[in-house]
Coordinates of C-alpha atoms in Angstrom, one line a residue:
X10 CA 111.6 168.2 96.6
X11 CA 108.6 169.0 99.0
X12 CA 108.9 169.3 102.2
X13 CA 107.0 167.1 104.7
X14 CA 107.1 166.1 107.8
X15 CA 108.7 163.2 109.0
X16 CA 109.2 161.8 112.3
X17 CA 112.9 161.6 113.4
X18 CA 114.8 159.7 116.7
X19 CA 117.5 160.5 118.2
X20 CA 119.4 159.1 120.8
X21 CA 120.5 162.8 122.1
X22 CA 122.9 161.0 123.8
X23 CA 124.8 161.7 121.5
X24 CA 125.3 164.7 121.0
X25 CA 125.7 166.6 125.0
X26 CA 125.9 164.4 128.1
X27 CA 122.2 166.9 129.4
X28 CA 124.0 167.2 133.4
X29 CA 126.1 169.2 131.1
X30 CA 124.2 171.9 130.3
X31 CA 122.0 172.4 134.2
X32 CA 122.5 175.3 135.5
X33 CA 122.7 176.9 131.4
X34 CA 120.9 179.4 130.5
X35 CA 121.0 179.1 127.0
X36 CA 123.3 177.0 124.9
X37 CA 123.4 175.9 121.2
X38 CA 124.7 172.9 119.8
X39 CA 125.6 172.2 116.9
X40 CA 125.9 168.4 115.3
X41 CA 126.1 167.6 111.5
X42 CA 123.0 169.3 110.0
X43 CA 121.2 169.0 113.3
X44 CA 121.5 171.9 115.2
X45 CA 119.2 172.0 118.9
X46 CA 118.9 174.9 121.7
X47 CA 118.3 174.2 125.0
X48 CA 116.7 175.9 127.8
X49 CA 116.0 175.6 131.6
X50 CA 112.6 175.3 132.8
X51 CA 112.5 174.1 136.6
X52 CA 113.8 170.6 136.8
X53 CA 113.3 169.9 133.1
X54 CA 115.6 171.3 130.0
X55 CA 112.9 172.3 126.9
X56 CA 114.7 171.4 124.0
X57 CA 113.5 173.3 121.1
X58 CA 114.9 171.2 118.2
X59 CA 115.3 172.1 114.7
X60 CA 115.6 169.4 112.2
X61 CA 117.0 170.6 108.6
X62 CA 118.7 167.1 107.4
X63 CA 118.7 166.2 104.0
X64 CA 118.3 162.5 102.3
X65 CA 118.5 161.5 99.1
X66 CA 115.3 162.2 97.1
X67 CA 113.8 163.9 100.7
X68 CA 114.0 167.1 102.4
X69 CA 112.0 166.8 105.8
X70 CA 112.2 170.3 108.1
X71 CA 110.3 169.3 111.3
X72 CA 109.6 171.9 114.6
X73 CA 108.8 169.8 117.3
X74 CA 109.2 170.9 121.5
X75 CA 110.3 168.4 123.3
X76 CA 111.1 168.2 127.4
X77 CA 114.5 166.6 128.6
X78 CA 114.5 165.3 132.2
X79 CA 117.5 166.4 133.3
X80 CA 117.5 165.7 136.4
X81 CA 120.1 162.1 138.4
X82 CA 119.2 159.3 137.6
X83 CA 118.3 158.8 141.7
X84 CA 115.7 160.8 141.9
X85 CA 112.2 160.4 141.9
X86 CA 110.5 161.9 139.0
X87 CA 107.1 161.9 141.1
X88 CA 106.3 165.2 142.9
X89 CA 107.6 166.5 145.9
X90 CA 105.7 165.6 148.1
X91 CA 107.3 162.3 147.7
X92 CA 110.2 162.9 148.2
X93 CA 112.6 161.3 150.8
X94 CA 109.4 158.8 150.4
X95 CA 110.1 154.8 150.2
X96 CA 107.2 153.2 150.8
X97 CA 103.5 154.4 150.3
X98 CA 100.9 154.1 152.9
X99 CA 97.3 153.7 150.9
X100 CA 94.0 154.2 153.3
X101 CA 91.1 151.7 151.0
X102 CA 87.9 152.5 151.2
X103 CA 87.5 155.4 150.1
X104 CA 91.1 155.8 149.2
X105 CA 92.2 152.8 147.1
X106 CA 88.9 151.4 146.9
X107 CA 84.6 152.3 147.5
X108 CA 81.7 150.9 148.4
X109 CA 79.4 152.4 145.6
X110 CA 76.3 151.1 146.5
X111 CA 76.4 151.4 149.8
X112 CA 73.8 149.6 152.3
X113 CA 74.0 150.2 156.4
X114 CA 74.9 145.6 155.9
X115 CA 75.8 145.4 159.9
X116 CA 72.6 147.8 160.8
X117 CA 69.7 144.7 161.7
X118 CA 72.0 143.5 163.4
X119 CA 73.2 145.7 165.3
X120 CA 69.0 146.5 165.9
X121 CA 68.8 143.0 166.5
X122 CA 71.0 143.8 169.9
X123 CA 70.2 144.8 173.2
X124 CA 71.7 148.9 173.9
X125 CA 74.6 147.2 175.5
X126 CA 75.4 144.8 173.0
X127 CA 75.2 147.2 170.1
X128 CA 78.1 149.4 172.3
X129 CA 80.4 146.2 172.7
X130 CA 80.1 145.1 168.9
X131 CA 80.7 148.4 168.3
X132 CA 84.4 148.1 169.5
X133 CA 84.4 144.6 168.3
X134 CA 83.1 144.2 165.4
X135 CA 87.0 145.5 163.1
X136 CA 88.9 144.5 165.9
X137 CA 88.3 140.6 165.5
X138 CA 89.4 138.2 162.7
X139 CA 85.7 136.9 162.6
X140 CA 82.4 136.6 160.3
X141 CA 79.5 138.4 160.9
X142 CA 78.1 134.7 161.5
X143 CA 79.6 134.1 164.5
X144 CA 78.7 138.0 166.1
X145 CA 75.8 135.9 168.4
X146 CA 77.6 133.6 170.0
X147 CA 80.8 135.9 170.4
X148 CA 78.3 138.4 172.4
X149 CA 76.9 135.9 174.0
X150 CA 73.2 136.6 173.0
X151 CA 70.4 135.0 170.4
X152 CA 70.0 136.8 167.5
X153 CA 66.5 137.0 165.0
X154 CA 67.6 134.6 161.9
X155 CA 66.7 137.4 159.4
X156 CA 68.1 139.6 160.9
X157 CA 71.1 138.0 160.3
X158 CA 70.0 137.3 156.8
X159 CA 69.5 141.2 155.6
X160 CA 72.8 141.7 156.4
X161 CA 73.7 138.7 154.0
X162 CA 71.9 140.0 152.0
X163 CA 73.2 144.4 152.1
X164 CA 76.8 143.2 152.2
X165 CA 76.4 140.6 148.9
X166 CA 74.8 144.1 147.9
X167 CA 78.1 145.9 148.7
X168 CA 80.7 143.4 148.0
X169 CA 79.8 143.5 144.7
X170 CA 80.0 147.0 144.1
X171 CA 83.5 147.4 145.6
X172 CA 85.3 148.8 142.9
X173 CA 88.6 150.7 142.6
X174 CA 88.1 154.8 143.1
X175 CA 89.3 156.8 139.5
X176 CA 93.0 157.3 139.2
X177 CA 93.8 155.0 141.7
X178 CA 95.9 152.0 139.4
X179 CA 97.6 154.0 137.7
X180 CA 98.5 155.6 140.8
X181 CA 99.8 152.6 141.8
X182 CA 101.6 151.2 138.9
X183 CA 103.8 154.4 139.4
X184 CA 104.7 154.3 142.4
X185 CA 105.2 150.4 141.1
X186 CA 107.7 151.5 138.6
X187 CA 109.5 153.7 140.4
X188 CA 110.5 150.9 143.6
X189 CA 108.0 152.8 145.8
X190 CA 107.1 149.7 148.1
X191 CA 103.3 149.9 148.6
X192 CA 100.7 148.9 151.4
X193 CA 97.5 149.2 152.5
X194 CA 96.9 149.5 156.2
X195 CA 92.3 149.6 156.2
X196 CA 90.0 149.6 159.3
X197 CA 87.8 146.6 158.3
X198 CA 85.0 144.6 159.4
X199 CA 86.0 140.8 159.1
X200 CA 83.8 139.6 155.7
X201 CA 85.4 142.6 153.8
X202 CA 89.1 141.1 153.9
X203 CA 88.8 139.2 151.0
X204 CA 86.5 142.1 148.7
X205 CA 89.0 144.1 149.7
X206 CA 92.1 142.1 147.7
X207 CA 90.0 141.0 144.9
X208 CA 90.5 145.0 143.3
X209 CA 93.4 145.1 145.2
X210 CA 95.7 146.2 141.3
X211 CA 98.6 144.1 143.2
X212 CA 99.0 142.0 146.6
X213 CA 100.2 145.1 148.7
X214 CA 103.7 144.6 150.0
X215 CA 102.5 145.1 153.5
X216 CA 98.5 144.3 154.2
X217 CA 97.8 145.7 158.6
X218 CA 93.8 145.3 158.6
X219 CA 92.7 146.3 161.9
X220 CA 90.3 143.2 161.4
X221 CA 94.1 140.8 161.7
X222 CA 96.1 143.2 163.9
X223 CA 93.2 144.4 167.1
X224 CA 93.7 147.9 166.3
X225 CA 91.6 150.1 164.6
X226 CA 93.5 154.3 163.3
X227 CA 93.8 156.3 164.6
X228 CA 96.1 154.1 167.7
X229 CA 99.0 154.1 167.8
X230 CA 98.8 150.4 167.4
X231 CA 97.9 149.8 163.9
X232 CA 100.5 152.0 162.5
X233 CA 103.4 150.7 164.4
X234 CA 102.1 147.5 162.9
X235 CA 102.6 149.6 160.0
X236 CA 106.5 150.6 160.2
X237 CA 106.8 146.4 161.9
X238 CA 105.9 145.5 158.2
X239 CA 107.8 147.8 156.7
X240 CA 111.2 147.9 158.7
X241 CA 112.1 152.1 158.2
X242 CA 111.8 154.6 160.1
X243 CA 108.5 156.6 159.9
X244 CA 109.3 160.1 158.5
X245 CA 109.9 157.7 155.4
X246 CA 106.4 156.2 154.2
X247 CA 103.3 159.1 153.7
X248 CA 100.0 157.9 154.4
X249 CA 97.0 158.6 151.7
X250 CA 93.3 158.5 153.4
X251 CA 89.9 160.7 153.0
X252 CA 89.1 160.5 156.6
X253 CA 92.2 163.8 158.6
X254 CA 91.7 162.0 162.2
X255 CA 91.9 158.4 161.1
X256 CA 94.4 158.9 157.8
X257 CA 96.1 162.6 157.7
X258 CA 96.5 163.1 162.0
X259 CA 97.1 159.6 163.2
X260 CA 99.7 159.1 161.0
X261 CA 101.7 162.4 161.5
X262 CA 101.4 161.2 165.5
X263 CA 104.0 158.4 165.3
X264 CA 106.2 160.6 162.5
X265 CA 104.7 159.2 159.1
X266 CA 104.2 162.6 156.7
X267 CA 100.4 162.6 155.4
X268 CA 99.0 163.4 152.3
X269 CA 94.5 163.9 152.0
X270 CA 94.0 161.2 148.3
X271 CA 92.1 164.3 146.7
X272 CA 96.0 166.7 147.1
X273 CA 97.6 163.4 145.8
X274 CA 95.7 163.2 143.1
X275 CA 96.1 166.2 142.6
X276 CA 99.7 166.0 142.5
X277 CA 100.1 163.1 140.7
X278 CA 98.5 164.9 137.4
X279 CA 100.2 165.5 134.6
X280 CA 101.9 169.4 133.8

């Protein structure tokens, strides 16, 4: 009977205890008709599996390379940057999600204000939980209704264009699978809270938004709110973002670890 390839499933635990192989350069094991040749390969064990199994009426000869994770069960299968990490805190726009049709939505409102009020709005816009239609009264000024209509039209365009960044859904899901707690921390105007939530892969364990807590990155108070929500040490949190001052320097100043989103995406690539 001619040889032909055939998918073979073997319960390796029945043949050897993998942990015992750690530290051995090479080892050959025999179990019935199956020969395993084992070689150490960094954090994994490379198994070269050569099978010659005789089954009535058929003969299979399979040459295959298998990678078996031989690390202790308690050790993460994630990149080294996540060693010792219990929670990952994501910046929102520019990191987890993106506005693909940016229209500078609040620009008509700023233009309609006197110079002094523009500075006040700039300071308060992402620190207070109020819709854009409330700002004229909050600032004590009258604003042309057409300016507010322009803001609305621009906001709708931006909100409809909010999308997850490529690959972030998979990274989020992988972190969930590994048991990491996930956090959103963003400088955000109140009008954009719902669009952000609607695009998140699932509700985060902790959500810290500047318009809800009255502080913006890189102010220490916003990172303190993250830690208050998590109730873990700062060194156990990895902050991921795209803005050096707000997402790297600020978190590190309070004891968190931090990484640029591009570095995380690269680290999460297979191989």
